[in-house]
Amino acid sequence: MGRLRFAANRSFFLHGTISATAIAVFLIVFIWVILQPQDDPYRCQALLGRREWSPISGISGVSKEPKPTDCRTVAYPGDGDTLRRCLQGQRIVFAGDSTVRQVFEAAVERFRDQPHTTSGMLDTQRKPHESYSFETEGIKIDYIWDPWLNSSSLNNTLGVLHAQPLINDDGVHTEKNELSAAVIILGAPGLWAARYGGDEYIYSFRHGIDRIKPYISSNLDKSVPMSESGTANSHGIMTQVLLAPVPVPNYSRLSLNRSQTITPRRINEMNRYLAALEPDEKSHILWVFNQILREEEPWGRQRDGLHDSKEVAARKLDVVLNVRCNTASAARTRTFKGTCCVARTNGINVLVSMAASWLALSILLSRLVYPLVTRNMPLPQVGFIRAVRVISFTLIWCQFLDGTWGNEEIGKTERHFDQGNFLKMCLFWLLYCIASLAENIPLPEEPSDDQLPSNVWSIKTPSDNELSIQSETSSNQMYSQTSSDRMYNEMARAAIPLRKLVGTRADPPGYRGPGYLSRDHSDEIKGIMQGLILLYHYHHASRTLWIYKIIRLFISAYFYLSGYGHTLYLLRTKDFSIHRIVSVLVRLNLLSVLLPFVMGTTYDLYYFASVITFWYLVTFAVVSLGHFGNRHAPIFLGKVTAAAFATDWLTSRPDIFQAFSKAMHAVFRASINPEELRFRLGLDRYVVYVGIVVAYLVHAASRRRALTIMALGHARPSWTPRRRRLLNAACVVAAISFFGATQMHPQLREMHEKTAYNAIHPYISWIPILCYVVLRTASRKARDVYLKVPAKLGRVALETYVLQYHVWLGRDATALLTLGLEAVAGRWGRYAEALLFGTAFWGVAVLAHGATDTLARRVDVKSFLVALMWLWFGNIVLGWR
């Protein structure tokens, strides 16, 4: 009764926490977006105006990389289809002084290597004060030399805009004149006004700006929304005119003549004039151009202190392309990652309201209507309905945070790696784990009729699907117990409260503590690794090779634990039924199969589920085929060796994976990348078999009541303390040697490149994993304790790994979720957002874990086949991939 009351209180607390978090998120969205839609609705000003800096290493020595406060930019490579589709049949015009010409040259450089290129500009350094043209694949790029913004060429270009009326307040515009430019980038005439304008420089500058005011009088946001009648070339977007502010030079590097006229006072006065323009006019100003570089960062300037480096000019070009192309690119595919200057699709407010209503109903039904509906239902049906409700809530929450319903309301920002912050968070996580130290007191388990009591060995070790999904209890599945077994169970259970009250151990005779990889120890290891993996993805640490090597080991360790747990379960229970396979497949793949329908993603995005499923099927085949010979080590090891050779051959055959991908697409319309799947399977193609062999040895030791590997549970150890110390010392030396060789050894160059390291990883990954497991269970004191917090996380590791793509992160785990609080409260706003999203992430993962476990227990072969038919029907009819 006490346990039921505790479970009810825990469930109530979990539901209350998630409900409160969801309500808080909705309130912030309502206040921040719904009540203030006029404040940068498409996040164009976040791109062009206020920026923050991230201290990470960039390209060619550039040490800092700018990012918007509440949206995400993308890079547009010249050889990409996205950029060509955006600019096909269009014209881009750059007009201004030599600083604008640099951005034009960056655009030319981006397209220069493309086929069918005809260039009217070969060497701009020969004649710097002339205009140039460049054309490639139907994209025309023009540069007009006009430092005063008063040339006839610019007047003609801007004059064409009069043939195309501006979008009115209702968002209606007429047909686009195909001769007009798609985007015009103008450089403010500040440098020439300061250099050659004399004392009247400010009047010359104002005169140049006044000429272009009529073309920037309409807010830039009005040029962003897409039209229903937009053509393939125009995308329904009117001509966009962007104005670069007066560049701020590095005054210490200016020549003597320039420094006498180009002064901070003059530059600041002209930029203040731009800042005092009308709000609609200011919306066109590329303030970010001056913020990309700062005077104290000379790495982005050329020697003259006035012109930018090529890398900086390329970044400025990306800002322009994000303004122009993000809306059209986002309309074509959901996988587009940019969120700055992206228009809302038609009916988005209705969809957001629908998402909010569904989430509110899901919360209300759990406490109001749900108990009334299920009052007279049998308990299994109640559990099934609750599981379906939880899964529905999970899918809707993913859609709201990272799908089309909340695409504009829940912002996405770029991740940037800061090694110091990442290491601090990892240290905090490890210290928090250590602070949760608790006693490892496993309850006794019923033994099978050919084993010792499993409570004696404490080897109940779950796999990824709880590793011990049991079939429905029936008379022929009940384990028999001897009188001595029952006596031991009573003694063990009586010892638990005595330990808690007295504070000392009252162990049954001969008990030596939990054995090799008990349930809590396995969950603890998975939880520690999963916490670090989540931080790894959150901080975008994959760009750092030494961290990648460690995280790669964590993933291999997860596969080791999977192979170990599944093998041990199958050897203990001999449950080789189809029901067992179906249950595990549902448990591992439920979320990753349903999410593509809701999120518009693909199944192989959640690659971990497909890979762990493959290795489970391999493990099941190894243990079940010829299971009558599992008692004989040579036969079992022979099966393992044959399977290892078979999978090694399989991963070397890309044609087989391509055929499998085509078959999945033909039958289920499921999109699977064959090369990616082959790569993922090949990275861990041996460590699973190490787990299988270790599980067999542990099982064999438990059956013989003798220890041949290490001290386990109730057995009398055959290893002397001296031998155990030698084993521990060997593991320490092996682990240190491994990390020294892979991380620091200067002569092992092949280990300092990611692709080369991936090639050797399958052969060496098992070394540190086995060393850690041996050291973790080396002594009685180590086995008697476990870390409670990571163990809880380890139990839901699969759910957190899948849900991180949409609940912990955004844009399929490539961006950070944001509510815009950072722009209001600084870093404390960011911390508040992390707390909200993190709380929801944890709560939803725990609920989804329980729900998938419930559904996996209840599913049978018939319902599994029906589910596959519905999956096929949904993919064919709805056309989702």
Coordinates of C-alpha atoms in Angstrom, one line a residue, residues 13 87 211 260 271 280 294 389 421 453 510 530 549 551 565 574 595 598 615 689 759 785 805 833 850 860 870 872:
F13 CA 4.0 15.5 -8.9
L87 CA 18.3 33.5 -57.1
R211 CA 18.0 60.3 -52.6
Q260 CA 43.1 63.5 -40.8
N271 CA 25.8 56.8 -38.2
D280 CA 10.4 51.9 -41.4
R294 CA 35.3 45.8 -34.0
R389 CA -2.8 9.8 -23.9
N421 CA 31.3 26.7 -20.4
P453 CA 18.6 -17.7 -7.1
G510 CA 27.9 -15.3 2.7
Q530 CA 23.5 10.4 -21.4
K549 CA 36.3 10.7 -29.2
I551 CA 31.4 10.8 -26.7
G565 CA 21.7 -7.0 -20.9
K574 CA 15.1 -18.7 -22.5
L595 CA 7.6 11.3 -34.8
V598 CA 4.0 14.5 -36.7
W615 CA 22.0 -5.1 -32.7
Y689 CA 29.9 -9.0 -29.2
A759 CA 38.2 3.8 -38.9
V785 CA 26.7 2.0 -3.6
Y805 CA 15.8 16.3 -31.3
E833 CA 14.5 29.2 -20.7
G850 CA 6.3 4.5 -18.9
D860 CA 0.9 -9.0 -29.4
W870 CA -1.5 1.3 -40.6
W872 CA 2.1 1.5 -44.5

